[in-house]
mmCIF file with all atom_site columns, C-alpha atoms in Angstrom:
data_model
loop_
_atom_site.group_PDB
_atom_site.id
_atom_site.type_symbol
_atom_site.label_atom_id
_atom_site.label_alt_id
_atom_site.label_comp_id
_atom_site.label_asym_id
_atom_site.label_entity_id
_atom_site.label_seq_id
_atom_site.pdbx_PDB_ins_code
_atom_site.Cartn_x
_atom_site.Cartn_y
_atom_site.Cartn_z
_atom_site.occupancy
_atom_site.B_iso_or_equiv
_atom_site.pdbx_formal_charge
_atom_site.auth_seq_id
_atom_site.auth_comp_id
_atom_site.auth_asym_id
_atom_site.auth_atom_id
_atom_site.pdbx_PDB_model_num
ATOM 1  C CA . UNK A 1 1  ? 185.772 8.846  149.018 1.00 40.00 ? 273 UNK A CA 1
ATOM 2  C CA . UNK A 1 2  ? 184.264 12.149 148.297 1.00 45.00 ? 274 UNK A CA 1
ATOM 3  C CA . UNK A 1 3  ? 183.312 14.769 150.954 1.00 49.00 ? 275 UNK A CA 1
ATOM 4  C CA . UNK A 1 4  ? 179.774 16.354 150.343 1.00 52.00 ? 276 UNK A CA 1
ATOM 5  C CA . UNK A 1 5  ? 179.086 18.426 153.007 1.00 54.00 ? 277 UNK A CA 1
ATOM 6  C CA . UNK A 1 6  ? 175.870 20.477 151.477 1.00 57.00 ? 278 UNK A CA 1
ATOM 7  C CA . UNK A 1 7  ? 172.569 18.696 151.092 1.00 66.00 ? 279 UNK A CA 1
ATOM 8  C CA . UNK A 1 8  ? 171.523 16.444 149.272 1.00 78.00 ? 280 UNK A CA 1
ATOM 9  C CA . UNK A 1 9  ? 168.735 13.856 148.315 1.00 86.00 ? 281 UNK A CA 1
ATOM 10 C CA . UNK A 1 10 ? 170.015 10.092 147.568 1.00 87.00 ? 282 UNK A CA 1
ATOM 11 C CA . UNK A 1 11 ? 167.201 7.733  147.093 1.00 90.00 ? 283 UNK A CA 1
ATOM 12 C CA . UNK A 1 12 ? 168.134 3.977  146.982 1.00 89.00 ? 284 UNK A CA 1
ATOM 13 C CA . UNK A 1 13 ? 166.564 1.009  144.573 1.00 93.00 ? 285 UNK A CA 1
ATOM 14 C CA . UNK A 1 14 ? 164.410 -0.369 147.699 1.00 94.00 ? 286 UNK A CA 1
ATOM 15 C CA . UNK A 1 15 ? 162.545 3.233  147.925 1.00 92.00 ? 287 UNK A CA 1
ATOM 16 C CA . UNK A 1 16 ? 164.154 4.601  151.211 1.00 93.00 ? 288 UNK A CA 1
ATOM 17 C CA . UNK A 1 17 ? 164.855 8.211  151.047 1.00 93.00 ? 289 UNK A CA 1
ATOM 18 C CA . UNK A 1 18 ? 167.754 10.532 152.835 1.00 94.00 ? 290 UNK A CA 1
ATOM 19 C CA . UNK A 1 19 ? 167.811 14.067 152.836 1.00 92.00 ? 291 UNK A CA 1
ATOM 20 C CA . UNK A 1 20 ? 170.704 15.624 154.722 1.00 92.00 ? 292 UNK A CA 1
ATOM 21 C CA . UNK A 1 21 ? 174.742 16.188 154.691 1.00 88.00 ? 293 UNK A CA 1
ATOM 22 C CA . UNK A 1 22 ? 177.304 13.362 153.667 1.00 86.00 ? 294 UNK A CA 1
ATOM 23 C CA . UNK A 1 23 ? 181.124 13.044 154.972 1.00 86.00 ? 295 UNK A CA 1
ATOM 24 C CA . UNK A 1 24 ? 183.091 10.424 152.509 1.00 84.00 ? 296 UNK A CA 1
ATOM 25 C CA . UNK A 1 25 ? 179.801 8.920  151.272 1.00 82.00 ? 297 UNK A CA 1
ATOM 26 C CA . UNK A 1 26 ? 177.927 8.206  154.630 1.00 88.00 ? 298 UNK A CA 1
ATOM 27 C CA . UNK A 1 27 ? 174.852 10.200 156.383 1.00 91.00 ? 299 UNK A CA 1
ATOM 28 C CA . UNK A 1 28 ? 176.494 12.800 158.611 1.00 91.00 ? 300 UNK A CA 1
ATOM 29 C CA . UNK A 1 29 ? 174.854 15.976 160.329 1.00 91.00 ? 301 UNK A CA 1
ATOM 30 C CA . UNK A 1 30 ? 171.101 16.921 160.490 1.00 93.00 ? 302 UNK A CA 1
ATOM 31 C CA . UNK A 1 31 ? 169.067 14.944 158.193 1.00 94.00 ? 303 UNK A CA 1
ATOM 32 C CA . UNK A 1 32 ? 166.016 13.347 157.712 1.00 95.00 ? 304 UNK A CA 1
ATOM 33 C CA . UNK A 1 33 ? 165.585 9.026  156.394 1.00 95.00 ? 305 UNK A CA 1
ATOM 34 C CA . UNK A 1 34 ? 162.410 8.033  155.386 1.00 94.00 ? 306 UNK A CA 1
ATOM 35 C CA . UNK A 1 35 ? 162.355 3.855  155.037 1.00 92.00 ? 307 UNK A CA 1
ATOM 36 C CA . UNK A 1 36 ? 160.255 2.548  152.053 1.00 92.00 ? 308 UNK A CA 1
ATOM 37 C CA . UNK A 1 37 ? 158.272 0.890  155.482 1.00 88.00 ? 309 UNK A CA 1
ATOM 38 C CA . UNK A 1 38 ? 156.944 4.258  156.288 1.00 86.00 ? 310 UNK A CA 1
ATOM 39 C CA . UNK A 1 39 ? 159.441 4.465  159.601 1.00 89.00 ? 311 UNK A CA 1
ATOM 40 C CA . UNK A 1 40 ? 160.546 7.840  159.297 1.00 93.00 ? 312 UNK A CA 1
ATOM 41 C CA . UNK A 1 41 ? 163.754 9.096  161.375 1.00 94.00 ? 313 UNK A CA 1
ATOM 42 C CA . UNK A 1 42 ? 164.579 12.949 161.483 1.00 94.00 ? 314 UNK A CA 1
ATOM 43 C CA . UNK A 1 43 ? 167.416 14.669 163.408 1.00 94.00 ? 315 UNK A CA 1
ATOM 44 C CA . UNK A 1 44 ? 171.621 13.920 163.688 1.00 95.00 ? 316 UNK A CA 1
ATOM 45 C CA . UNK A 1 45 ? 173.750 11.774 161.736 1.00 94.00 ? 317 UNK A CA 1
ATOM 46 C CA . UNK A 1 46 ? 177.101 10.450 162.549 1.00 93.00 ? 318 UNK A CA 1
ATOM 47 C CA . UNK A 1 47 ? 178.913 7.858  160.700 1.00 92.00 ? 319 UNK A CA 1
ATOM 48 C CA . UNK A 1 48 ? 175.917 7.164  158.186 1.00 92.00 ? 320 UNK A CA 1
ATOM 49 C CA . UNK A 1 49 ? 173.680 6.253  161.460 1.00 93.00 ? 321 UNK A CA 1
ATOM 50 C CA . UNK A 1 50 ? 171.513 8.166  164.264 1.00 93.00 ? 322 UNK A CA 1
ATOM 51 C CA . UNK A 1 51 ? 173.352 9.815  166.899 1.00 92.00 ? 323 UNK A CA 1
ATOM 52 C CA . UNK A 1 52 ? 172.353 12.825 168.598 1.00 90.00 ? 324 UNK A CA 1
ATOM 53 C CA . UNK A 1 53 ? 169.066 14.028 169.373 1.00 89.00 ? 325 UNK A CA 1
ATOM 54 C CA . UNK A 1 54 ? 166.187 13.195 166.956 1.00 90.00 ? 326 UNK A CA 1
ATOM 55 C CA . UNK A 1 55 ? 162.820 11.978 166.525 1.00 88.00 ? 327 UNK A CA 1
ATOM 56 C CA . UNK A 1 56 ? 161.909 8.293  165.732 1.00 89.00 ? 328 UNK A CA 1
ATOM 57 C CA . UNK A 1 57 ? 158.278 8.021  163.579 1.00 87.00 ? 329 UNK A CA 1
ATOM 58 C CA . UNK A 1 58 ? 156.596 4.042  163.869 1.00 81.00 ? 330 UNK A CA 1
ATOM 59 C CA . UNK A 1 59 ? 153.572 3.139  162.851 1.00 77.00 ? 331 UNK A CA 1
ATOM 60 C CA . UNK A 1 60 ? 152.034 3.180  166.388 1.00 75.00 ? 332 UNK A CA 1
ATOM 61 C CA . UNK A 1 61 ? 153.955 6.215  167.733 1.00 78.00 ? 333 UNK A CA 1
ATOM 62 C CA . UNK A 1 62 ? 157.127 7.964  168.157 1.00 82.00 ? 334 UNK A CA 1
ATOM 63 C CA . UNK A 1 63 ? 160.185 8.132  170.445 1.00 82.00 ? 335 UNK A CA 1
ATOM 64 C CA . UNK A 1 64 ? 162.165 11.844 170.473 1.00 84.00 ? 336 UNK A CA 1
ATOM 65 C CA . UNK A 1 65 ? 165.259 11.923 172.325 1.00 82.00 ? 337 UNK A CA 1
ATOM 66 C CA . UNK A 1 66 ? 168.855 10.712 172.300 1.00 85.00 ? 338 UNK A CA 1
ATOM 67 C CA . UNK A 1 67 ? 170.051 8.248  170.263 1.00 87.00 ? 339 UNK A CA 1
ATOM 68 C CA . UNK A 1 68 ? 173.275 6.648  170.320 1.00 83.00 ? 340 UNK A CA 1
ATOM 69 C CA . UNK A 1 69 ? 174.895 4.219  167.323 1.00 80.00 ? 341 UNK A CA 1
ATOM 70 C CA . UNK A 1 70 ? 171.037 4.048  165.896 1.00 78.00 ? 342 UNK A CA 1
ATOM 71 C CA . UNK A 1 71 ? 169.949 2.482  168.777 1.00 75.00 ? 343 UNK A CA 1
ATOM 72 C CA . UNK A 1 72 ? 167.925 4.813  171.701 1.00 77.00 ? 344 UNK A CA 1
ATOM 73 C CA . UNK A 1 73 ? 169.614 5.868  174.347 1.00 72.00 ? 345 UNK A CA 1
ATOM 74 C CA . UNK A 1 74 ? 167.530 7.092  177.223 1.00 64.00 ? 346 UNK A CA 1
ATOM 75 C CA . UNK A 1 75 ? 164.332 5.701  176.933 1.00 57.00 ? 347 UNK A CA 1
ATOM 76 C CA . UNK A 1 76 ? 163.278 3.815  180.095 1.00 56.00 ? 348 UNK A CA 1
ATOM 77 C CA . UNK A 1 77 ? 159.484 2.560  179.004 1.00 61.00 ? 349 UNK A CA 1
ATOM 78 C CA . UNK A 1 78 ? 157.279 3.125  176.190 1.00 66.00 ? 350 UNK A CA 1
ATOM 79 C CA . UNK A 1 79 ? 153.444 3.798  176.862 1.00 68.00 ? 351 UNK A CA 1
ATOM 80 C CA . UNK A 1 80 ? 150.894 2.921  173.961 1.00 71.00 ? 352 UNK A CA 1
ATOM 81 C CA . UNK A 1 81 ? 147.506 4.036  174.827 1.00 73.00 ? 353 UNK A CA 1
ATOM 82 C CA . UNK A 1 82 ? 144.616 2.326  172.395 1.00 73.00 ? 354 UNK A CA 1
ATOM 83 C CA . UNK A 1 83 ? 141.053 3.075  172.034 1.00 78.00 ? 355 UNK A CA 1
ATOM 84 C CA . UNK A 1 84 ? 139.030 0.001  171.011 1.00 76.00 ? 356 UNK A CA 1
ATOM 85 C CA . UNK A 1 85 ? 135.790 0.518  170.632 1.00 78.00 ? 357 UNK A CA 1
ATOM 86 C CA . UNK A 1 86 ? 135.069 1.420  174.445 1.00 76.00 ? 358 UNK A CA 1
ATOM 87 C CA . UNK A 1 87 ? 137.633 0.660  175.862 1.00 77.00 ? 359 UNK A CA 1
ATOM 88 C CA . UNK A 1 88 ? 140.701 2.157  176.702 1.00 74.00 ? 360 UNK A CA 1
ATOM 89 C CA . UNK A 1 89 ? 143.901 0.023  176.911 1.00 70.00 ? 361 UNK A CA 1
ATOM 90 C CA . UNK A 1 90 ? 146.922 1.400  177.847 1.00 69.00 ? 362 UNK A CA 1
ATOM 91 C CA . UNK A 1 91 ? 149.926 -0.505 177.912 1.00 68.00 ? 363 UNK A CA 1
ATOM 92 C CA . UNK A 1 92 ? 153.344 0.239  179.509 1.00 67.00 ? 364 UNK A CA 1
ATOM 93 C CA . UNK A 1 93 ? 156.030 -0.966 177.715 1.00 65.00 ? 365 UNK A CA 1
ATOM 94 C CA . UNK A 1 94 ? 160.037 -1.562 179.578 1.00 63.00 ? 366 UNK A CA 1
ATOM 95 C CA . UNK A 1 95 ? 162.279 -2.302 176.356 1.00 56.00 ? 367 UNK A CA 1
#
């Protein structure tokens, strides 16, 4: 096990990309993982996974707030709103 605690860039075989600290080989601190999917995650690190406050990038939106063990911790609904054409749909999501 090796402690890095400056920055660094690892980029795995599959195309996903981490910038940020490392403590004995996993993601710790303020960093930023972008997924070969495009799903883009920027803020703490703790025990190679999200914890802390950050910012969550999808394809249809965004979620910035807590997280806790990669998983978010506070959010109580999600609200998409769409524009189709004429019409406005908004939807109101309760995960």
């Amino acid at each position: 096990m090796v402690n890095r605690k400056e920055k660094e860039f690892f980029y795995w075989i599959n195309g996903d990309i981490y910038g940020g600290g490392f403590v004995n080989d996993k993601k710790e601190g303020n960093g930023i993982y972008i997924k070969a999917s495009g799903k883009r995650y920027e803020g703490k690190f703790k025990n190679d996974k999200p914890e802390g406050k950050g910012i969550s990038y999808y394809e249809d939106g965004r979620y910035a707030g807590d997280f806790k063990n990669d998983k978010k911790k506070d959010m109580e609904f999600i609200i998409i709103i769409m524009v189709i054409e004429w019409w406005v749909i908004i939807l109101i999501i309760n995960p």
